[in-house]
Amino acid sequence: MARTTKPLTNTQVSHAKPKDKIYSLLDGGGLQLRVKPSGAKLWVLDYQRPYSKKRTTMSLGPYPNITLADARKKREDARALLARQIDPKDYRDEQHRSAQTAEQQTLKAVATKWLEVKRGDVSAEHANDTWRSLELHIFPTLGSMPIHKISARKTIETIEPIAAKGSLETVKRLCQRLNEVMTYAVNTGLITANPLAGIRQAFKNPSKEHLPTLSPNELPRLMKALSVASIKFTTRCLIEWQLHTMVRPGEAAGTRWDEIDIDARVWNIPGERMKKKKPHAVPLSAQALELLNAIKPISEHSAYVFPSDRNNAKPTNSSTANVAIKRMGFHGQLVAHGMRSIASTTLNEQGFDPDLIESALAHVGDNEVRNAYNRADYLNRRKPMMQWWSDYIQQAATGNISISGTRQLRVVSR
């Protein structure tokens, strides 16, 4: 006949006295109270491991921190796991490790890993801007918080002061970037759901504002202002280079000599420097080549065509052209990126193939096969268009273009 263990009482547990050696009081179902010579009391569970069938013990905690009722609840929880062939000790250890990992996975730590992945799809300038915005607005409050403790309420409270200042475009970008971080956390198994999915709805939408630009008939005014502007020669060359090549400010500022193929008259920009991470070739007009000749005595000992004033081992800042244009009197009227719009508007008005213009602007479509074909086929077709555009700029610079004169320019065959 099996021996029956009589359950313990609270009195037995509290009155258990220490002896010369460790001894145990049994409560049944493997639950024991171990009493040490020092007087310390510890609850343990004796059980058989599911697969090895070896007996082992697992600590459940000290008495009186863990009461008799608490210990019995832990025993029942362990038995429920054993019924599912789960070792309760292994389960507890895994839960503890997961909790420790979660505490170490702060928002800033996860955002760092997310950005490393994102860098493969965006330009270095965009990645750096993303990180600066998080450092400035988010990390001081939420950066050290474990990712699983990030809540919509706390995040909204962090962003609300920015919205109160009217910086709604910044709010929009922060919400988008935080959502990407949290989606990354979900996809990597750090959290089970994104708690920030709807925070964008807590703020007003920014009004749609187009980047300031000039109409084509205002190009002579820009060229005149550029010719008399009190700016560095390197900066003037940079602005004209961007205007002739139709590239983005960051792409122009980072131009490297080893990207220029003088013989082929092509500027080959590697994918890692482009917004969409796709290599871009720019046919160089005669005027663009003259700009390179003009700047070469200044920067031929640097890797960069437009080196930084303070350190010629680095390119000039991507905001250099913007600052100069503002000082030239175009604040609120034109930004460096807007020079691309002048080119696009002019070429479209003159009847050039829209696909060629989009290709020149490095606007990437969704069809990868078509894009690959376009890069090969459009390069030669873009050469006369780029030369036409440079001739247009040159005439604007010499004052030979009027509103009526632009309509009389000959469009090359295409």
mmCIF file of C-alpha atoms in Angstrom:
data_model
loop_
_atom_site.group_PDB
_atom_site.id
_atom_site.type_symbol
_atom_site.label_atom_id
_atom_site.label_comp_id
_atom_site.label_asym_id
_atom_site.label_seq_id
_atom_site.Cartn_x
_atom_site.Cartn_y
_atom_site.Cartn_z
ATOM 1 C CA MET A 1 0.000 0.000 0.000
ATOM 2 C CA ALA A 2 1.409 3.391 -1.085
ATOM 3 C CA ARG A 3 2.514 5.684 1.668
ATOM 4 C CA THR A 4 0.333 8.789 2.000
ATOM 5 C CA THR A 5 1.957 12.120 2.795
ATOM 6 C CA LYS A 6 -0.052 14.308 5.124
ATOM 7 C CA PRO A 7 -0.120 17.950 3.909
ATOM 8 C CA LEU A 8 1.693 20.532 5.997
ATOM 9 C CA THR A 9 -0.032 23.200 8.015
ATOM 10 C CA ASN A 10 0.991 26.849 8.330
ATOM 11 C CA THR A 11 1.781 26.224 11.990
ATOM 12 C CA GLN A 12 4.135 23.325 11.167
ATOM 13 C CA VAL A 13 5.928 25.467 8.622
ATOM 14 C CA SER A 14 6.335 28.512 10.852
ATOM 15 C CA HIS A 15 7.334 26.497 13.938
ATOM 16 C CA ALA A 16 9.853 24.219 12.209
ATOM 17 C CA LYS A 17 13.121 24.470 14.192
ATOM 18 C CA PRO A 18 16.674 24.058 12.852
ATOM 19 C CA LYS A 19 18.662 20.904 13.611
ATOM 20 C CA ASP A 20 22.292 19.882 13.318
ATOM 21 C CA LYS A 21 21.690 18.774 9.724
ATOM 22 C CA ILE A 22 19.415 19.855 6.879
ATOM 23 C CA TYR A 23 16.052 18.112 7.002
ATOM 24 C CA SER A 24 12.850 18.331 4.935
ATOM 25 C CA LEU A 25 9.153 18.527 5.695
ATOM 26 C CA LEU A 26 7.031 16.932 2.961
ATOM 27 C CA ASP A 27 3.771 18.448 1.728
ATOM 28 C CA GLY A 28 3.063 15.877 -1.015
ATOM 29 C CA GLY A 29 3.350 15.982 -4.790
ATOM 30 C CA GLY A 30 7.107 16.513 -4.528
ATOM 31 C CA LEU A 31 6.820 19.778 -2.530
ATOM 32 C CA GLN A 32 9.234 20.014 0.391
ATOM 33 C CA LEU A 33 10.317 22.608 2.944
ATOM 34 C CA ARG A 34 14.037 22.313 3.628
ATOM 35 C CA VAL A 35 15.159 23.595 6.998
ATOM 36 C CA LYS A 36 18.861 24.437 7.320
ATOM 37 C CA PRO A 37 20.942 24.471 10.544
ATOM 38 C CA SER A 38 21.081 28.255 10.195
ATOM 39 C CA GLY A 39 17.287 28.402 10.516
ATOM 40 C CA ALA A 40 16.752 29.350 6.864
ATOM 41 C CA LYS A 41 13.816 27.638 5.183
ATOM 42 C CA LEU A 42 13.584 26.939 1.449
ATOM 43 C CA TRP A 43 10.781 25.489 -0.649
ATOM 44 C CA VAL A 44 11.900 22.924 -3.244
ATOM 45 C CA LEU A 45 10.081 20.680 -5.709
ATOM 46 C CA ASP A 46 11.246 17.140 -6.335
ATOM 47 C CA TYR A 47 10.174 15.825 -9.742
ATOM 48 C CA GLN A 48 11.108 13.540 -12.626
ATOM 49 C CA ARG A 49 12.431 15.189 -15.806
ATOM 50 C CA PRO A 50 10.125 14.519 -18.798
ATOM 51 C CA TYR A 51 12.656 12.930 -21.145
ATOM 52 C CA SER A 52 15.596 11.648 -19.130
ATOM 53 C CA LYS A 53 13.281 10.376 -16.350
ATOM 54 C CA LYS A 54 15.960 11.379 -13.853
ATOM 55 C CA ARG A 55 14.886 12.915 -10.599
ATOM 56 C CA THR A 56 15.885 16.484 -9.806
ATOM 57 C CA THR A 57 14.890 19.303 -7.503
ATOM 58 C CA MET A 58 13.987 22.882 -8.295
ATOM 59 C CA SER A 59 14.066 25.769 -5.835
ATOM 60 C CA LEU A 60 10.755 27.596 -5.452
ATOM 61 C CA GLY A 61 11.984 30.338 -3.117
ATOM 62 C CA PRO A 62 12.550 30.995 0.608
ATOM 63 C CA TYR A 63 10.010 30.992 3.374
ATOM 64 C CA PRO A 64 8.384 33.292 4.543
ATOM 65 C CA ASN A 65 8.768 35.247 1.247
ATOM 66 C CA ILE A 66 7.036 32.296 -0.372
ATOM 67 C CA THR A 67 4.119 31.163 1.800
ATOM 68 C CA LEU A 68 2.773 27.626 1.945
ATOM 69 C CA ALA A 69 -0.065 28.671 -0.390
ATOM 70 C CA ASP A 70 2.430 30.267 -2.811
ATOM 71 C CA ALA A 71 4.563 27.141 -2.828
ATOM 72 C CA ARG A 72 1.563 24.930 -3.564
ATOM 73 C CA LYS A 73 0.563 27.216 -6.468
ATOM 74 C CA LYS A 74 4.084 26.939 -7.915
ATOM 75 C CA ARG A 75 3.895 23.133 -7.528
ATOM 76 C CA GLU A 76 0.627 23.007 -9.470
ATOM 77 C CA ASP A 77 2.060 25.236 -12.194
ATOM 78 C CA ALA A 78 5.049 22.920 -12.490
ATOM 79 C CA ARG A 79 2.860 19.837 -12.662
ATOM 80 C CA ALA A 80 0.825 21.447 -15.460
ATOM 81 C CA LEU A 81 4.040 21.945 -17.436
ATOM 82 C CA LEU A 82 5.146 18.367 -16.777
ATOM 83 C CA ALA A 83 1.807 17.121 -18.099
ATOM 84 C CA ARG A 84 2.768 18.797 -21.403
ATOM 85 C CA GLN A 85 6.255 17.216 -21.320
ATOM 86 C CA ILE A 86 7.883 20.554 -20.427
ATOM 87 C CA ASP A 87 10.634 20.632 -17.826
ATOM 88 C CA PRO A 88 9.569 23.374 -15.342
ATOM 89 C CA LYS A 89 13.148 24.247 -14.426
ATOM 90 C CA ASP A 90 14.168 24.666 -18.079
ATOM 91 C CA TYR A 91 11.002 26.672 -18.686
ATOM 92 C CA ARG A 92 11.724 29.004 -15.775
ATOM 93 C CA ASP A 93 15.340 29.495 -16.859
ATOM 94 C CA GLU A 94 14.251 30.330 -20.410
ATOM 95 C CA GLN A 95 11.673 32.809 -19.119
ATOM 96 C CA HIS A 96 14.361 34.439 -16.966
ATOM 97 C CA ARG A 97 16.760 34.686 -19.912
ATOM 98 C CA SER A 98 14.038 36.157 -22.097
ATOM 99 C CA ALA A 99 13.201 38.731 -19.446
ATOM 100 C CA GLN A 100 16.870 39.688 -19.101
ATOM 101 C CA THR A 101 17.233 39.994 -22.880
ATOM 102 C CA ALA A 102 14.104 42.117 -23.070
ATOM 103 C CA GLU A 103 15.451 44.487 -20.418
ATOM 104 C CA GLN A 104 18.691 44.850 -22.375
ATOM 105 C CA GLN A 105 16.895 45.470 -25.707
ATOM 106 C CA THR A 106 16.278 49.178 -25.279
ATOM 107 C CA LEU A 107 14.607 51.307 -27.931
ATOM 108 C CA LYS A 108 17.956 52.879 -28.818
ATOM 109 C CA ALA A 109 19.678 49.478 -29.088
ATOM 110 C CA VAL A 110 16.943 48.114 -31.348
ATOM 111 C CA ALA A 111 16.882 51.310 -33.423
ATOM 112 C CA THR A 112 20.635 50.954 -33.944
ATOM 113 C CA LYS A 113 20.179 47.460 -35.393
ATOM 114 C CA TRP A 114 17.199 48.600 -37.486
ATOM 115 C CA LEU A 115 19.171 51.462 -39.011
ATOM 116 C CA GLU A 116 22.043 49.157 -39.962
ATOM 117 C CA VAL A 117 19.564 47.149 -42.031
ATOM 118 C CA LYS A 118 17.904 50.278 -43.439
ATOM 119 C CA ARG A 119 21.238 51.755 -44.567
ATOM 120 C CA GLY A 120 21.217 49.248 -47.405
ATOM 121 C CA ASP A 121 18.137 50.924 -48.921
ATOM 122 C CA VAL A 122 18.747 54.640 -48.343
ATOM 123 C CA SER A 123 21.505 57.170 -48.874
ATOM 124 C CA ALA A 124 24.048 57.856 -46.123
ATOM 125 C CA GLU A 125 22.634 61.377 -45.839
ATOM 126 C CA HIS A 126 19.099 60.074 -45.271
ATOM 127 C CA ALA A 127 20.310 57.503 -42.724
ATOM 128 C CA ASN A 128 22.249 60.155 -40.810
ATOM 129 C CA ASP A 129 19.267 62.515 -40.841
ATOM 130 C CA THR A 130 17.061 59.708 -39.506
ATOM 131 C CA TRP A 131 19.415 59.003 -36.625
ATOM 132 C CA ARG A 132 19.813 62.705 -35.743
ATOM 133 C CA SER A 133 16.044 63.151 -35.503
ATOM 134 C CA LEU A 134 15.726 60.195 -33.118
ATOM 135 C CA GLU A 135 18.672 61.374 -31.030
ATOM 136 C CA LEU A 136 17.231 64.859 -30.750
ATOM 137 C CA HIS A 137 13.557 64.134 -30.134
ATOM 138 C CA ILE A 138 13.092 60.516 -28.975
ATOM 139 C CA PHE A 139 16.130 59.001 -27.271
ATOM 140 C CA PRO A 140 16.433 61.542 -24.405
ATOM 141 C CA THR A 141 13.059 60.308 -23.101
ATOM 142 C CA LEU A 142 12.566 56.804 -24.498
ATOM 143 C CA GLY A 143 16.000 55.648 -25.643
ATOM 144 C CA SER A 144 16.906 53.679 -22.500
ATOM 145 C CA MET A 145 13.451 52.097 -22.148
ATOM 146 C CA PRO A 146 13.187 48.347 -22.978
ATOM 147 C CA ILE A 147 11.446 47.866 -26.320
ATOM 148 C CA HIS A 148 8.653 45.778 -24.797
ATOM 149 C CA LYS A 149 7.770 48.624 -22.415
ATOM 150 C CA ILE A 150 7.324 51.250 -25.136
ATOM 151 C CA SER A 151 3.684 52.348 -25.177
ATOM 152 C CA ALA A 152 1.588 54.533 -27.455
ATOM 153 C CA ARG A 153 0.675 56.869 -24.594
ATOM 154 C CA LYS A 154 4.278 57.510 -23.533
ATOM 155 C CA THR A 155 5.419 57.967 -27.135
ATOM 156 C CA ILE A 156 2.629 60.416 -27.917
ATOM 157 C CA GLU A 157 3.519 62.405 -24.782
ATOM 158 C CA THR A 158 7.117 62.563 -26.009
ATOM 159 C CA ILE A 159 6.124 63.854 -29.451
ATOM 160 C CA GLU A 160 3.352 66.252 -28.360
ATOM 161 C CA PRO A 161 5.730 69.187 -27.565
ATOM 162 C CA ILE A 162 7.072 69.000 -31.133
ATOM 163 C CA ALA A 163 3.536 69.094 -32.538
ATOM 164 C CA ALA A 164 2.696 72.035 -30.245
ATOM 165 C CA LYS A 165 5.473 74.049 -31.908
ATOM 166 C CA GLY A 166 3.860 73.409 -35.293
ATOM 167 C CA SER A 167 6.632 71.111 -36.556
ATOM 168 C CA LEU A 168 4.123 68.697 -38.060
ATOM 169 C CA GLU A 169 6.449 67.450 -40.797
ATOM 170 C CA THR A 170 8.935 66.430 -38.103
ATOM 171 C CA VAL A 171 6.124 64.710 -36.195
ATOM 172 C CA LYS A 172 5.152 62.803 -39.328
ATOM 173 C CA ARG A 173 8.723 61.596 -39.910
ATOM 174 C CA LEU A 174 9.214 60.588 -36.263
ATOM 175 C CA CYS A 175 5.993 58.548 -36.247
ATOM 176 C CA GLN A 176 7.043 56.831 -39.456
ATOM 177 C CA ARG A 177 10.540 56.043 -38.212
ATOM 178 C CA LEU A 178 9.370 54.772 -34.829
ATOM 179 C CA ASN A 179 6.854 52.521 -36.569
ATOM 180 C CA GLU A 180 9.632 51.081 -38.701
ATOM 181 C CA VAL A 181 11.714 50.392 -35.588
ATOM 182 C CA MET A 182 8.804 48.647 -33.871
ATOM 183 C CA THR A 183 7.968 46.630 -36.986
ATOM 184 C CA TYR A 184 11.602 45.521 -37.060
ATOM 185 C CA ALA A 185 11.276 44.494 -33.404
ATOM 186 C CA VAL A 186 8.176 42.420 -34.248
ATOM 187 C CA ASN A 187 9.850 40.784 -37.243
ATOM 188 C CA THR A 188 12.929 39.849 -35.201
ATOM 189 C CA GLY A 189 10.857 38.312 -32.407
ATOM 190 C CA LEU A 190 11.585 40.919 -29.727
ATOM 191 C CA ILE A 191 7.917 41.867 -29.295
ATOM 192 C CA THR A 192 4.702 40.277 -30.499
ATOM 193 C CA ALA A 193 2.888 43.408 -31.748
ATOM 194 C CA ASN A 194 3.594 47.010 -32.691
ATOM 195 C CA PRO A 195 2.019 49.287 -30.036
ATOM 196 C CA LEU A 196 2.768 52.424 -32.095
ATOM 197 C CA ALA A 197 0.890 51.419 -35.250
ATOM 198 C CA GLY A 198 -1.773 54.108 -34.813
ATOM 199 C CA ILE A 199 0.091 57.000 -33.174
ATOM 200 C CA ARG A 200 0.185 58.982 -36.410
ATOM 201 C CA GLN A 201 -3.585 59.490 -36.013
ATOM 202 C CA ALA A 202 -3.004 61.381 -32.752
ATOM 203 C CA PHE A 203 -1.557 64.367 -34.636
ATOM 204 C CA LYS A 204 -2.647 66.748 -37.379
ATOM 205 C CA ASN A 205 -1.380 66.184 -40.896
ATOM 206 C CA PRO A 206 1.216 68.665 -42.136
ATOM 207 C CA SER A 207 0.089 70.821 -45.021
ATOM 208 C CA LYS A 208 1.554 69.716 -48.335
ATOM 209 C CA GLU A 209 4.368 72.063 -49.298
ATOM 210 C CA HIS A 210 6.415 71.784 -52.446
ATOM 211 C CA LEU A 211 10.109 72.597 -52.322
ATOM 212 C CA PRO A 212 10.714 76.225 -53.377
ATOM 213 C CA THR A 213 11.845 76.495 -56.979
ATOM 214 C CA LEU A 214 11.966 78.994 -59.841
ATOM 215 C CA SER A 215 10.150 78.989 -63.151
ATOM 216 C CA PRO A 216 12.347 78.491 -66.247
ATOM 217 C CA ASN A 217 12.116 82.168 -67.223
ATOM 218 C CA GLU A 218 13.694 83.095 -63.869
ATOM 219 C CA LEU A 219 16.875 81.125 -64.582
ATOM 220 C CA PRO A 220 18.699 84.240 -65.904
ATOM 221 C CA ARG A 221 18.069 85.937 -62.532
ATOM 222 C CA LEU A 222 19.616 82.972 -60.734
ATOM 223 C CA MET A 223 22.639 82.907 -63.044
ATOM 224 C CA LYS A 224 23.175 86.657 -62.657
ATOM 225 C CA ALA A 225 22.972 86.404 -58.864
ATOM 226 C CA LEU A 226 25.388 83.496 -58.931
ATOM 227 C CA SER A 227 27.905 85.433 -61.035
ATOM 228 C CA VAL A 228 28.112 88.335 -58.563
ATOM 229 C CA ALA A 229 27.544 86.408 -55.314
ATOM 230 C CA SER A 230 30.113 86.751 -52.553
ATOM 231 C CA ILE A 231 30.666 83.003 -52.202
ATOM 232 C CA LYS A 232 33.663 80.697 -52.504
ATOM 233 C CA PHE A 233 34.646 79.622 -55.992
ATOM 234 C CA THR A 234 34.203 75.975 -54.977
ATOM 235 C CA THR A 235 30.626 76.667 -53.883
ATOM 236 C CA ARG A 236 29.783 78.422 -57.143
ATOM 237 C CA CYS A 237 31.183 75.480 -59.115
ATOM 238 C CA LEU A 238 29.166 73.088 -56.950
ATOM 239 C CA ILE A 239 25.901 74.949 -57.622
ATOM 240 C CA GLU A 240 26.555 75.070 -61.368
ATOM 241 C CA TRP A 241 27.588 71.397 -61.352
ATOM 242 C CA GLN A 242 24.329 70.395 -59.713
ATOM 243 C CA LEU A 243 22.363 72.582 -62.112
ATOM 244 C CA HIS A 244 24.010 71.097 -65.221
ATOM 245 C CA THR A 245 23.886 67.462 -64.048
ATOM 246 C CA MET A 246 20.361 67.572 -62.516
ATOM 247 C CA VAL A 247 21.395 65.476 -59.510
ATOM 248 C CA ARG A 248 20.363 65.842 -55.869
ATOM 249 C CA PRO A 249 22.361 68.140 -53.519
ATOM 250 C CA GLY A 250 23.977 65.299 -51.588
ATOM 251 C CA GLU A 251 24.983 63.483 -54.769
ATOM 252 C CA ALA A 252 26.571 66.641 -56.169
ATOM 253 C CA ALA A 253 28.416 67.543 -52.954
ATOM 254 C CA GLY A 254 29.906 64.039 -52.705
ATOM 255 C CA THR A 255 31.225 63.889 -56.283
ATOM 256 C CA ARG A 256 34.494 61.930 -56.436
ATOM 257 C CA TRP A 257 37.178 62.218 -59.091
ATOM 258 C CA ASP A 258 37.281 58.435 -59.502
ATOM 259 C CA GLU A 259 33.592 58.523 -60.503
ATOM 260 C CA ILE A 260 34.359 60.713 -63.522
ATOM 261 C CA ASP A 261 35.155 59.044 -66.843
ATOM 262 C CA ILE A 262 36.562 61.918 -68.886
ATOM 263 C CA ASP A 263 37.119 59.855 -72.030
ATOM 264 C CA ALA A 264 33.534 58.562 -72.054
ATOM 265 C CA ARG A 265 32.229 61.944 -70.825
ATOM 266 C CA VAL A 266 30.170 60.196 -68.143
ATOM 267 C CA TRP A 267 29.860 60.590 -64.380
ATOM 268 C CA ASN A 268 29.151 57.157 -62.818
ATOM 269 C CA ILE A 269 27.571 57.527 -59.376
ATOM 270 C CA PRO A 270 27.655 54.267 -57.375
ATOM 271 C CA GLY A 271 24.427 52.911 -55.935
ATOM 272 C CA GLU A 272 25.408 53.484 -52.321
ATOM 273 C CA ARG A 273 25.423 57.236 -52.929
ATOM 274 C CA MET A 274 22.026 57.343 -54.615
ATOM 275 C CA LYS A 275 18.654 57.800 -52.914
ATOM 276 C CA LYS A 276 17.244 54.552 -54.329
ATOM 277 C CA LYS A 277 20.531 52.643 -54.087
ATOM 278 C CA LYS A 278 20.697 52.204 -57.866
ATOM 279 C CA PRO A 279 23.833 53.248 -59.835
ATOM 280 C CA HIS A 280 23.270 56.345 -61.932
ATOM 281 C CA ALA A 281 25.201 57.510 -65.001
ATOM 282 C CA VAL A 282 25.193 61.191 -65.969
ATOM 283 C CA PRO A 283 26.276 62.165 -69.507
ATOM 284 C CA LEU A 284 28.575 65.170 -69.170
ATOM 285 C CA SER A 285 28.030 68.156 -71.433
ATOM 286 C CA ALA A 286 30.857 70.348 -72.658
ATOM 287 C CA GLN A 287 29.984 72.878 -69.973
ATOM 288 C CA ALA A 288 30.060 70.230 -67.211
ATOM 289 C CA LEU A 289 33.537 69.179 -68.364
ATOM 290 C CA GLU A 290 34.645 72.831 -68.287
ATOM 291 C CA LEU A 291 33.463 73.059 -64.683
ATOM 292 C CA LEU A 292 35.676 70.085 -63.835
ATOM 293 C CA ASN A 293 38.635 71.766 -65.515
ATOM 294 C CA ALA A 294 37.959 74.946 -63.552
ATOM 295 C CA ILE A 295 37.808 73.233 -60.165
ATOM 296 C CA LYS A 296 40.631 70.751 -60.764
ATOM 297 C CA PRO A 297 43.515 73.041 -59.665
ATOM 298 C CA ILE A 298 41.764 73.453 -56.333
ATOM 299 C CA SER A 299 40.745 69.864 -55.641
ATOM 300 C CA GLU A 300 42.948 67.582 -57.752
ATOM 301 C CA HIS A 301 44.835 66.478 -54.622
ATOM 302 C CA SER A 302 41.583 65.433 -52.929
ATOM 303 C CA ALA A 303 39.447 62.386 -53.672
ATOM 304 C CA TYR A 304 36.508 64.775 -53.902
ATOM 305 C CA VAL A 305 35.762 67.277 -56.639
ATOM 306 C CA PHE A 306 34.261 69.643 -54.059
ATOM 307 C CA PRO A 307 36.247 69.047 -50.852
ATOM 308 C CA SER A 308 35.478 70.495 -47.454
ATOM 309 C CA ASP A 309 37.310 73.713 -46.581
ATOM 310 C CA ARG A 310 38.407 72.334 -43.216
ATOM 311 C CA ASN A 311 39.428 68.868 -44.369
ATOM 312 C CA ASN A 312 39.998 68.081 -48.032
ATOM 313 C CA ALA A 313 39.807 64.370 -47.213
ATOM 314 C CA LYS A 314 36.055 64.893 -46.835
ATOM 315 C CA PRO A 315 33.452 66.260 -49.264
ATOM 316 C CA THR A 316 31.768 69.612 -48.733
ATOM 317 C CA ASN A 317 28.568 69.520 -46.708
ATOM 318 C CA SER A 318 25.413 68.672 -48.636
ATOM 319 C CA SER A 319 23.800 71.856 -47.286
ATOM 320 C CA THR A 320 26.530 74.125 -48.707
ATOM 321 C CA ALA A 321 24.575 74.946 -51.872
ATOM 322 C CA ASN A 322 21.397 75.625 -49.908
ATOM 323 C CA VAL A 323 23.132 78.077 -47.578
ATOM 324 C CA ALA A 324 24.720 79.914 -50.514
ATOM 325 C CA ILE A 325 21.429 80.142 -52.443
ATOM 326 C CA LYS A 326 19.727 81.576 -49.369
ATOM 327 C CA ARG A 327 22.450 84.213 -48.963
ATOM 328 C CA MET A 328 22.112 85.113 -52.633
ATOM 329 C CA GLY A 329 18.603 86.438 -51.903
ATOM 330 C CA PHE A 330 16.507 83.383 -52.782
ATOM 331 C CA HIS A 331 15.332 82.510 -49.280
ATOM 332 C CA GLY A 332 11.833 81.036 -49.582
ATOM 333 C CA GLN A 333 12.094 81.103 -53.384
ATOM 334 C CA LEU A 334 14.591 78.365 -54.178
ATOM 335 C CA VAL A 335 16.442 75.519 -52.518
ATOM 336 C CA ALA A 336 19.222 73.436 -54.052
ATOM 337 C CA HIS A 337 16.894 70.502 -54.661
ATOM 338 C CA GLY A 338 14.559 72.862 -56.511
ATOM 339 C CA MET A 339 17.086 73.270 -59.313
ATOM 340 C CA ARG A 340 16.061 69.804 -60.472
ATOM 341 C CA SER A 341 12.519 71.115 -60.889
ATOM 342 C CA ILE A 342 13.755 73.970 -63.095
ATOM 343 C CA ALA A 343 15.407 71.407 -65.361
ATOM 344 C CA SER A 344 12.406 69.069 -65.350
ATOM 345 C CA THR A 345 9.908 71.846 -66.122
ATOM 346 C CA THR A 346 12.057 73.303 -68.890
ATOM 347 C CA LEU A 347 12.728 69.989 -70.617
ATOM 348 C CA ASN A 348 9.094 68.916 -70.413
ATOM 349 C CA GLU A 349 7.949 72.257 -71.826
ATOM 350 C CA GLN A 350 10.411 71.853 -74.692
ATOM 351 C CA GLY A 351 8.919 68.493 -75.630
ATOM 352 C CA PHE A 352 11.653 66.089 -74.579
ATOM 353 C CA ASP A 353 10.674 62.479 -73.931
ATOM 354 C CA PRO A 354 9.319 62.323 -70.328
ATOM 355 C CA ASP A 355 10.979 58.934 -69.830
ATOM 356 C CA LEU A 356 14.365 60.453 -70.662
ATOM 357 C CA ILE A 357 13.766 63.281 -68.212
ATOM 358 C CA GLU A 358 12.765 60.856 -65.451
ATOM 359 C CA SER A 359 15.859 58.793 -66.182
ATOM 360 C CA ALA A 360 18.053 61.897 -66.001
ATOM 361 C CA LEU A 361 16.514 62.719 -62.609
ATOM 362 C CA ALA A 362 17.215 59.137 -61.409
ATOM 363 C CA HIS A 363 13.548 58.514 -60.687
ATOM 364 C CA VAL A 364 13.416 54.717 -60.416
ATOM 365 C CA GLY A 365 10.286 52.850 -61.508
ATOM 366 C CA ASP A 366 8.934 49.574 -60.133
ATOM 367 C CA ASN A 367 9.837 47.408 -63.146
ATOM 368 C CA GLU A 368 13.403 46.192 -62.552
ATOM 369 C CA VAL A 369 13.808 44.662 -66.036
ATOM 370 C CA ARG A 370 12.586 47.847 -67.699
ATOM 371 C CA ASN A 371 14.841 49.931 -65.463
ATOM 372 C CA ALA A 372 17.891 47.892 -66.468
ATOM 373 C CA TYR A 373 17.003 48.307 -70.141
ATOM 374 C CA ASN A 374 16.410 52.018 -69.648
ATOM 375 C CA ARG A 375 19.810 52.563 -68.054
ATOM 376 C CA ALA A 376 21.525 51.002 -71.052
ATOM 377 C CA ASP A 377 19.324 52.464 -73.775
ATOM 378 C CA TYR A 378 18.610 55.909 -72.329
ATOM 379 C CA LEU A 379 22.220 56.872 -71.611
ATOM 380 C CA ASN A 380 23.016 57.581 -75.280
ATOM 381 C CA ARG A 381 19.612 59.179 -75.847
ATOM 382 C CA ARG A 382 20.112 61.438 -72.838
ATOM 383 C CA LYS A 383 23.438 62.854 -74.085
ATOM 384 C CA PRO A 384 21.962 65.373 -76.570
ATOM 385 C CA MET A 385 19.276 66.331 -74.035
ATOM 386 C CA MET A 386 21.883 67.067 -71.371
ATOM 387 C CA GLN A 387 23.895 69.127 -73.855
ATOM 388 C CA TRP A 388 20.735 71.066 -74.792
ATOM 389 C CA TRP A 389 20.088 71.764 -71.112
ATOM 390 C CA SER A 390 23.652 73.024 -70.574
ATOM 391 C CA ASP A 391 23.367 75.269 -73.613
ATOM 392 C CA TYR A 392 20.130 76.626 -72.162
ATOM 393 C CA ILE A 393 21.878 77.394 -68.863
ATOM 394 C CA GLN A 394 24.781 79.040 -70.673
ATOM 395 C CA GLN A 395 22.459 81.307 -72.650
ATOM 396 C CA ALA A 396 20.631 82.200 -69.445
ATOM 397 C CA ALA A 397 23.974 83.145 -67.896
ATOM 398 C CA THR A 398 24.830 85.476 -70.805
ATOM 399 C CA GLY A 399 21.442 87.161 -70.806
ATOM 400 C CA ASN A 400 20.381 85.834 -74.221
ATOM 401 C CA ILE A 401 17.207 84.170 -72.997
ATOM 402 C CA SER A 402 13.865 85.913 -72.661
ATOM 403 C CA ILE A 403 10.401 84.435 -72.219
ATOM 404 C CA SER A 404 9.908 84.422 -75.981
ATOM 405 C CA GLY A 405 13.454 83.296 -76.602
ATOM 406 C CA THR A 406 12.975 80.047 -74.692
ATOM 407 C CA ARG A 407 10.294 78.989 -77.125
ATOM 408 C CA GLN A 408 12.630 79.518 -80.055
ATOM 409 C CA LEU A 409 15.371 77.202 -78.815
ATOM 410 C CA ARG A 410 15.759 74.245 -81.085
ATOM 411 C CA VAL A 411 14.896 70.865 -79.580
ATOM 412 C CA VAL A 412 17.366 68.236 -80.720
ATOM 413 C CA SER A 413 16.130 65.066 -82.320
ATOM 414 C CA ARG A 414 15.417 62.287 -79.853
#
